[in-house]
Every structure is written in structure tokens, then in C-alpha cells.
mmCIF file of C-alpha atoms in Angstrom:
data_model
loop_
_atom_site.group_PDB
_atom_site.id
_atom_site.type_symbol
_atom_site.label_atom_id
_atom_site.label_comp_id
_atom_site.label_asym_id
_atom_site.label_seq_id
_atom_site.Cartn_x
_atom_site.Cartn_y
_atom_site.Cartn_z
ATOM 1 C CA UNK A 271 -10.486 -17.121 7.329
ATOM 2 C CA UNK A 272 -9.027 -14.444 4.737
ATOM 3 C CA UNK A 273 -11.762 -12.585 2.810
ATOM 4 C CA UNK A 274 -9.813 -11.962 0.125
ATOM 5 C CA UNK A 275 -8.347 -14.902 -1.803
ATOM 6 C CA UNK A 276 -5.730 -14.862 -4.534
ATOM 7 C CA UNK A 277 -4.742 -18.003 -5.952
ATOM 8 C CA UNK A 278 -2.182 -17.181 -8.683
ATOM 9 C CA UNK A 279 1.272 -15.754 -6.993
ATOM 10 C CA UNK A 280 1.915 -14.552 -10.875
ATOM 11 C CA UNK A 281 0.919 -14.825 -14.181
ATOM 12 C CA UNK A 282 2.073 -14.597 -17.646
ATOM 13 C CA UNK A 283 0.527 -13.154 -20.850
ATOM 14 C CA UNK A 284 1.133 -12.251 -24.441
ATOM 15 C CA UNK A 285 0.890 -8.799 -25.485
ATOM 16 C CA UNK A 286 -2.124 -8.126 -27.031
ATOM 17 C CA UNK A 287 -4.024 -10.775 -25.835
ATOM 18 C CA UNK A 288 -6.259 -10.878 -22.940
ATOM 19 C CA UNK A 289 -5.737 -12.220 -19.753
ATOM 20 C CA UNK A 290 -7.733 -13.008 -16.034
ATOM 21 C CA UNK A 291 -7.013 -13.090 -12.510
ATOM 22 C CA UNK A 292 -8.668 -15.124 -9.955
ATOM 23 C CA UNK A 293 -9.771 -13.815 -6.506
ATOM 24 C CA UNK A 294 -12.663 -14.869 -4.347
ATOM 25 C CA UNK A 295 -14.027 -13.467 -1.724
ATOM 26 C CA UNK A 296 -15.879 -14.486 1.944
ATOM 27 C CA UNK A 297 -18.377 -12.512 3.655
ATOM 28 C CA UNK A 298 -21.513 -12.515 5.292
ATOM 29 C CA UNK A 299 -22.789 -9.133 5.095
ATOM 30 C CA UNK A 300 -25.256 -9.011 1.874
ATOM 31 C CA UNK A 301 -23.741 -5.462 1.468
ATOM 32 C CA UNK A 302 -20.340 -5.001 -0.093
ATOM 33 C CA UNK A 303 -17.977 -3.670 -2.622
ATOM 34 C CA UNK A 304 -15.289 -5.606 -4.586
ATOM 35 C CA UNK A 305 -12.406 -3.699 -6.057
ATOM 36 C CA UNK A 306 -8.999 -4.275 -8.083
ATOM 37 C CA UNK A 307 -5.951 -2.263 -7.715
ATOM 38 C CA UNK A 308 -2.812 -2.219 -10.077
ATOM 39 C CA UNK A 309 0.640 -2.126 -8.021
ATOM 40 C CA UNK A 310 3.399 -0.573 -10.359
ATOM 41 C CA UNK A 311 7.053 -1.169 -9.497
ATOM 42 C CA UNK A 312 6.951 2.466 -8.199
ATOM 43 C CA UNK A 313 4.827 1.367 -5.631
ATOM 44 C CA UNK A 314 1.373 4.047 -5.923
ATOM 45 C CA UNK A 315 -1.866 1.838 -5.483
ATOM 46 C CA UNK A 316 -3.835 2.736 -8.845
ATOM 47 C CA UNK A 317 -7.319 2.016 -8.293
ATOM 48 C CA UNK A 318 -9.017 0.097 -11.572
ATOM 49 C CA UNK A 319 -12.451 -0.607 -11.084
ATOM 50 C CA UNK A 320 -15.188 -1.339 -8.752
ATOM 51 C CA UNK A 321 -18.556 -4.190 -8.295
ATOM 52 C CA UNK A 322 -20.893 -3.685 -5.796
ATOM 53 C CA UNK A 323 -22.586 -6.668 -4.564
ATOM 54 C CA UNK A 324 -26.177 -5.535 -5.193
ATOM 55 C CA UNK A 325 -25.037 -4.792 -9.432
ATOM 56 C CA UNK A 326 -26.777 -7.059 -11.494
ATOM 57 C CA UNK A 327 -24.446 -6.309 -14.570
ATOM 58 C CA UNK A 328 -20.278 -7.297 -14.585
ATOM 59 C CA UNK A 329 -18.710 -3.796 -14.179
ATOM 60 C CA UNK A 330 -16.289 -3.067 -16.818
ATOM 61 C CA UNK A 331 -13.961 0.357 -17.740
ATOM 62 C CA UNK A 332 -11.923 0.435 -20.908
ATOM 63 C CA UNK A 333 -9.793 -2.945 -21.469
ATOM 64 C CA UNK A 334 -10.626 -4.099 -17.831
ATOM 65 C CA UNK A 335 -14.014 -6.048 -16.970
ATOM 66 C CA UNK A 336 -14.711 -7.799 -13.783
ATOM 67 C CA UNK A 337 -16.504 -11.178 -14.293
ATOM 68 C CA UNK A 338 -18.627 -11.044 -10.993
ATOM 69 C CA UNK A 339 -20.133 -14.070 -9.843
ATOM 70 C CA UNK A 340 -21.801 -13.543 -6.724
ATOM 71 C CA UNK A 341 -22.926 -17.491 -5.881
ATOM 72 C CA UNK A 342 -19.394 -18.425 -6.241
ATOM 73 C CA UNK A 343 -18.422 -15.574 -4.706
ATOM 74 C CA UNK A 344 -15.701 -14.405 -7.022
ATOM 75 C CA UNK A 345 -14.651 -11.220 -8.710
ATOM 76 C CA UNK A 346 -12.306 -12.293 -11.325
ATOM 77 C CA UNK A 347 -10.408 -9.389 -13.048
ATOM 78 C CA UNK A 348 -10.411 -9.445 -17.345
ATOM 79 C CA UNK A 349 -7.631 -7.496 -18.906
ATOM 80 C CA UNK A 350 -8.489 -7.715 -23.219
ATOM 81 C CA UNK A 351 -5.378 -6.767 -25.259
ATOM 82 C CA UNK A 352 -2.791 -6.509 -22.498
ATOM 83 C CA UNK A 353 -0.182 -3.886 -23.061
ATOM 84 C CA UNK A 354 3.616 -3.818 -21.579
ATOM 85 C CA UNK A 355 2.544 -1.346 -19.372
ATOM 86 C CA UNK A 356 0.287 -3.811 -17.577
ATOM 87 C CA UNK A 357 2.926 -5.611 -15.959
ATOM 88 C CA UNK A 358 2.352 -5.075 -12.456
ATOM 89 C CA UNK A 359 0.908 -6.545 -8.795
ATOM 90 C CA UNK A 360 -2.989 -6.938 -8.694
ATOM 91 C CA UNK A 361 -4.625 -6.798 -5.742
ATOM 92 C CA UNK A 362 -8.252 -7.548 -5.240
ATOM 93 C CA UNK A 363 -10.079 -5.955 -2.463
ATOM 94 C CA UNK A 364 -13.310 -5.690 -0.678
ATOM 95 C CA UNK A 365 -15.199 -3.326 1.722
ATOM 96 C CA UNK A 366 -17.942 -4.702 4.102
ATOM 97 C CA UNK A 367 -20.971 -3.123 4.104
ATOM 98 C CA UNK A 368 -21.991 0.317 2.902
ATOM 99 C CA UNK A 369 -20.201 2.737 4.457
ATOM 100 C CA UNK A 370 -17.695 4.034 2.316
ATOM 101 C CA UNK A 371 -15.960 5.013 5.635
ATOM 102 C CA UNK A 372 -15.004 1.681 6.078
ATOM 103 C CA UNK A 373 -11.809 -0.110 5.185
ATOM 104 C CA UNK A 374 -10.766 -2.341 2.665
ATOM 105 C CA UNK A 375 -9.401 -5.861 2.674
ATOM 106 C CA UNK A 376 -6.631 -6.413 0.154
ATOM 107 C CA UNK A 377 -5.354 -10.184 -1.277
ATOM 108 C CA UNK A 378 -1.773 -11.167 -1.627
ATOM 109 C CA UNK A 379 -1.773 -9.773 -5.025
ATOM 110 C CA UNK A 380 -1.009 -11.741 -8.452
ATOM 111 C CA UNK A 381 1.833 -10.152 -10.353
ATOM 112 C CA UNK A 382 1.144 -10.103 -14.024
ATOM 113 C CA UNK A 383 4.295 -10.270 -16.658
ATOM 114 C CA UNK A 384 2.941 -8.748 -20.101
ATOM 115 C CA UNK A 385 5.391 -11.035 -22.597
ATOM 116 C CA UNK A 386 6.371 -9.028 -26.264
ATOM 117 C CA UNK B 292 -9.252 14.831 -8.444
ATOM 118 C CA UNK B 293 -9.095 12.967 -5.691
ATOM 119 C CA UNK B 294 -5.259 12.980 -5.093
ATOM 120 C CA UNK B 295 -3.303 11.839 -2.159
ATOM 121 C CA UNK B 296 0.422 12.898 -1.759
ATOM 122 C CA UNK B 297 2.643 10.723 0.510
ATOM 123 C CA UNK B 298 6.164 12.696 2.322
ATOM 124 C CA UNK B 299 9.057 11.279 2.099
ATOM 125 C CA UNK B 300 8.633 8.294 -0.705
ATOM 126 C CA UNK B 301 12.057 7.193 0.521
ATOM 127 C CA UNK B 302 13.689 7.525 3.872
ATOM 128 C CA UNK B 303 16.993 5.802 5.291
ATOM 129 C CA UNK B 304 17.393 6.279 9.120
ATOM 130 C CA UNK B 305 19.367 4.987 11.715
ATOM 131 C CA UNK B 306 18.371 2.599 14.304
ATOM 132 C CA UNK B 307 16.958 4.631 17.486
ATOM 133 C CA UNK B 308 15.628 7.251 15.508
ATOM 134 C CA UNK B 309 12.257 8.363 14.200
ATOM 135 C CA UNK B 310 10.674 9.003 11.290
ATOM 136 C CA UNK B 311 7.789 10.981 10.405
ATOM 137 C CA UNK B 312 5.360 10.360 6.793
ATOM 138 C CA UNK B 313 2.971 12.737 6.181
ATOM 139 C CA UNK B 314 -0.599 12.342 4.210
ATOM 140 C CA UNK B 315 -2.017 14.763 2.599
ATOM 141 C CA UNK B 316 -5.061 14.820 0.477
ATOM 142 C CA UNK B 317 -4.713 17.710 -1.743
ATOM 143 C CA UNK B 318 -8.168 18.124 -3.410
ATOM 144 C CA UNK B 319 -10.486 16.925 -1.122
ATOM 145 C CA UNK B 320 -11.480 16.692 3.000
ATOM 146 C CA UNK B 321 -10.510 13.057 4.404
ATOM 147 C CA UNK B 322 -12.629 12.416 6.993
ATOM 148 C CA UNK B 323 -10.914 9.287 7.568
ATOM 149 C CA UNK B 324 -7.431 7.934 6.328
ATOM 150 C CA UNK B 325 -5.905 4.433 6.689
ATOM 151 C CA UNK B 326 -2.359 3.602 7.035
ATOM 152 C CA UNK B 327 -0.735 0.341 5.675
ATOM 153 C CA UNK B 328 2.089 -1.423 5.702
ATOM 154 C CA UNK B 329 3.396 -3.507 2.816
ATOM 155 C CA UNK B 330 6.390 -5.800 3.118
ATOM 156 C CA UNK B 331 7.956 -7.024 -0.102
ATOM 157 C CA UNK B 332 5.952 -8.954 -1.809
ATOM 158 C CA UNK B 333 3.310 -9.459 0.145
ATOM 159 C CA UNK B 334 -0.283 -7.639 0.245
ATOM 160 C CA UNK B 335 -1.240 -4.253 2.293
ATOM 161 C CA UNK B 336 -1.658 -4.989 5.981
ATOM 162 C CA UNK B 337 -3.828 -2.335 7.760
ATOM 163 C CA UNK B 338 -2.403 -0.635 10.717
ATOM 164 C CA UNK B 339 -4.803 1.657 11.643
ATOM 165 C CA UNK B 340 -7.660 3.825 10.925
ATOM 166 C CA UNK B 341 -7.093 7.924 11.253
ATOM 167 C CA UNK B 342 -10.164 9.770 11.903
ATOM 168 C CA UNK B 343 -9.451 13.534 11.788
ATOM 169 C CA UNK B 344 -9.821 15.372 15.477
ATOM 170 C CA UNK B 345 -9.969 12.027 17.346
ATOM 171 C CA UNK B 346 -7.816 9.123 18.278
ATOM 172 C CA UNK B 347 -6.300 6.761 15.902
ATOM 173 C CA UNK B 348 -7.920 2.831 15.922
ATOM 174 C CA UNK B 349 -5.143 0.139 15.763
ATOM 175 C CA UNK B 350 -5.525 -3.198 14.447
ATOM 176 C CA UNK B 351 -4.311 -5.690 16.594
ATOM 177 C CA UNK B 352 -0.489 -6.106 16.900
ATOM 178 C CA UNK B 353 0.309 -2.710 15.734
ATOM 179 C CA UNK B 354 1.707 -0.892 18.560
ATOM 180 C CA UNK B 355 0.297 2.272 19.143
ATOM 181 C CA UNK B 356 3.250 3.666 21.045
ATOM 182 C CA UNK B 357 5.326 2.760 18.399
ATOM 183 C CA UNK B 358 3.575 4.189 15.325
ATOM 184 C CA UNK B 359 2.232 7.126 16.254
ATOM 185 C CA UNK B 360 -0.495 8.733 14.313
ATOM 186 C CA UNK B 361 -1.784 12.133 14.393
ATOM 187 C CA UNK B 362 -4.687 13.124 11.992
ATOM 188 C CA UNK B 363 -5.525 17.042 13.232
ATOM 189 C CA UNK B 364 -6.861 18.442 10.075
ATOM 190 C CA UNK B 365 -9.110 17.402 7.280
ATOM 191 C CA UNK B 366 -6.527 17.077 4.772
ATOM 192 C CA UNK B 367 -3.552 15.754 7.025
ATOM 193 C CA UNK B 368 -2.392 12.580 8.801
ATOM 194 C CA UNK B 369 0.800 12.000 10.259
ATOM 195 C CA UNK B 370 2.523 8.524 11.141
ATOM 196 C CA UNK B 371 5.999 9.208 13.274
ATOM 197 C CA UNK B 372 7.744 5.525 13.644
ATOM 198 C CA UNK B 373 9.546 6.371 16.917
ATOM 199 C CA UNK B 374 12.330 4.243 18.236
ATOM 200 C CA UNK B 375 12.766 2.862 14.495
ATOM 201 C CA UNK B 376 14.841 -0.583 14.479
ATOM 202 C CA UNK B 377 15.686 -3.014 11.076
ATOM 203 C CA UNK B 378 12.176 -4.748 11.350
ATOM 204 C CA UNK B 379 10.352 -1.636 10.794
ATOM 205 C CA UNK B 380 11.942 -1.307 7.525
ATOM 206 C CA UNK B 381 8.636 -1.826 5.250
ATOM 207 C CA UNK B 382 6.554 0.136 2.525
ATOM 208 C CA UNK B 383 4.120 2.488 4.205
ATOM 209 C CA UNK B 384 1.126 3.454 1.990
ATOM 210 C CA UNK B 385 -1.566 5.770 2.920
ATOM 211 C CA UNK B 386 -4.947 6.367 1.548
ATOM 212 C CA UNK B 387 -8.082 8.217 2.012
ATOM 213 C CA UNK B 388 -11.581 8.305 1.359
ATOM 214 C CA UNK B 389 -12.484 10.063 -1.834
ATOM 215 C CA UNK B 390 -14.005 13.383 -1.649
ATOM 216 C CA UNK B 391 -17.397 13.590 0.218
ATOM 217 C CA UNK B 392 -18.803 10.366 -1.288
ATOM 218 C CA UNK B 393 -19.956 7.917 1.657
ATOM 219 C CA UNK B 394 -21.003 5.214 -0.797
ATOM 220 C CA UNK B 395 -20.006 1.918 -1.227
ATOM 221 C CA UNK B 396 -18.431 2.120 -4.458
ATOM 222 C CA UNK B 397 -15.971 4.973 -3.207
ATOM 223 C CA UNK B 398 -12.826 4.231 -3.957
ATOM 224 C CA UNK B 399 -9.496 5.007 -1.591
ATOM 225 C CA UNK B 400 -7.064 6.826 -2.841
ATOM 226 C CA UNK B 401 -3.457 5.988 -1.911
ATOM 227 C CA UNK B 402 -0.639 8.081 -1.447
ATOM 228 C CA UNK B 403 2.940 6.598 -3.676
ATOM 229 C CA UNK B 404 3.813 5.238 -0.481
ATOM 230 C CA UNK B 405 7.158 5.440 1.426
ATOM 231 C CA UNK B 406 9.942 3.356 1.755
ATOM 232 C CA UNK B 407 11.473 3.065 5.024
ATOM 233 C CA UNK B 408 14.954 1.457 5.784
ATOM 234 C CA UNK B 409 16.107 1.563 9.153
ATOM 235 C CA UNK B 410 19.943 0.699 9.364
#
């Protein structure tokens, strides 16, 4: 089964307004971290932001918020005001456990189109 | 902080040959690095795990003889693609732990990645 699950091959969103990608998750450790990387064209894996699975509040950092709903098990990703610049692949990720030695599992990406 | 820098970000070889991508974390000790590959348009497939002074851990299907990995100082891992042919032509991305932090919520860093082309 894939742990990381990302429904939405690409997306499409005005500038300025906000946007979210999907991605859900499967597990059965009770420990683990959820993150969201941006892919530019260039190809460098930026990291974005991060949820662990014991975080009782969504994590957010600047325009980016992460809508975490652990009983579903997703960890959708909330861009507000979306500039050109966003255009990129997303990939979702998550690391077992609570080692931060251990690796991460990435999702097919969604690739989001920022529209003028 | 917490900066990885990839060697070559491009490379065009011919078939028979091999290629070696260096890692290097530049502000920090990696204890451990991974090493992905990324075909187009699809999502980063783990190779294997690089733990410095020891042997490299494959995931299965990734031919050890093949991609050989060498990770003999803190700051340095090495993957040489020996006997390159067309279908190793991919995006190779590195990362590496961040700085000392063991926690959960430690990101990886990535390297910009290389692009191979065998011909």
C-alpha cells in the first residue's frame, strides 16, 4: 500500500487567491512526521513545512498552513494568496517514527499552475 | 544553514562509462544521507541510505554494484553510476539530515540534484 497518497496530478489557481492540495497518508506507527516540499523547474527540493503527529494545533509558516487531520489521516497543504512564483511540483512526505535518522516517503507530487 | 551542494547538476556521458555525483553538506555533519532517484514526472524513489564510515543500505531493486556509494566523511557521499546505459538516465537528488537534530520534525535537506543522460 503507498503511504503517501496524492490524488490531484495538477492543479490550477488564480493569483492571489488561495489554494489546497490533497495528500493522505497510511501508517501504523503512532509516531510520525508529515512534511511538504516545493519542486521548482530547477529541480532543488525546497522544504516548506512540517506536522508531527503528536501536534495538537495545524502547523502553519507564512502563506502556507497544513490542515492536519489525524482521524482521516490527511495532511492537506493551504497556500493563501498564491503568487507566480508558486508554480511548482508538491510533494507530501512522511517519516515513520521518531528518529530523525530515518527516511522519508515522498507522493507522486501535484503540480500547481499559479494563473495571472 | 543547513545547506547541501550536489556535483555535477548536469552530466551527459556515453554509454559504458561512469559517472560520479558528489554530496556535500557544507554547514553541518551528515551522519546519514539518502540518495534518490527521480524520473520525469514522477515522485523521489529512494535508492539507498549512506551512513558515514559504514556500508551503504539499498532498497530493493537498486543494484548495489551498479550504483556505488561511498560516504567516508561526515560531510561527503559519493554515488559513481558505473557501466552507465540510456535507462540510467534519471534525476539524482541527494539529501541529508539537518545539523545535529535527531528529532522528528528534522527536516532533509536536498542537494539541486543532477541530471544524468547517458547516450
Amino acid at each position: 500500500a503507498q503511504k503517501i497518497t496524492q490524488t490531484q496530478p495538477g492543479m490550477f489557481v488564480q493569483e492571489k487567491e488561495a489554494v489546497t492540495l490533497d495528500c493522505t497518508y497510511d501508517t501504523s506507527d503512532q509516531s510520525y512526521g508529515l512534511f511538504w516540499y516545493k519542486q521548482p523547474s530547477s529541480g532543488e527540493m525546497i522544504f516548506l513545512i512540517y506536522q508531527g503527529s503528536y501536534d495538537e494545533q495545524n502547523a502553519t509558516e507564512g502563506r502556507y498552513s497544513l490542515n492536519f487531520q489525524k482521524a482521516r489521516k490527511s495532511a492537506n497543504l493551504v497556500i493563501s494568496a498564491s503568487q507566480l512564483g508558486d508554480s511548482a511540483m508538491y510533494f507530501c512526505a512522511m517519516r515513520e517514527g521518531l528518529s530523525g535518522a530515518n527516511n522519508l516517503f515522498f507522493g507522486t507530487g501535484t503540480r500547481l499552475t499559479v494563473i495571472p | 544553514g543547513a545547506v547541501v551542494s550536489q556535483h555535477p547538476s548536469w552530466v551527459i556521458c556515453k554509454s559504458g562509462t561512469s559517472v560520479k555525483i558528489e554530496c556535500r553538506s557544507l554547514d553541518f555533519q551528515a551522519t546519514t544521507m539518502f540518495w534518490y532517484r527521480q524520473f520525469p514526472k514522477q515522485s523521489l524513489m529512494l535508492m539507498a541510505t549512506s551512513n558515514e564510515g559504514s556500508k551503504a543500505t539499498y532498497e530493493q531493486g537498486v543494484e548495489k554494484d551498479k550504483f556505488l556509494i561511498n560516504h567516508a566523511s561526515l560531510t561527503l557521499s559519493t554515488l559513481t553510476v558505473t557501466s552507465a546505459h540510456p535507462e540510467d538516465s534519471s534525476f539524482y537528488i541527494c539529501s541529508a539530515r539537518g545539523g545535529a537534530a535527531t528529532a522528528n520534525n528534522s527536516p532533509l535537506h536536498f542537494g539541486n540534484g543532477t541530471r544524468l543522460t547517458v547516450t
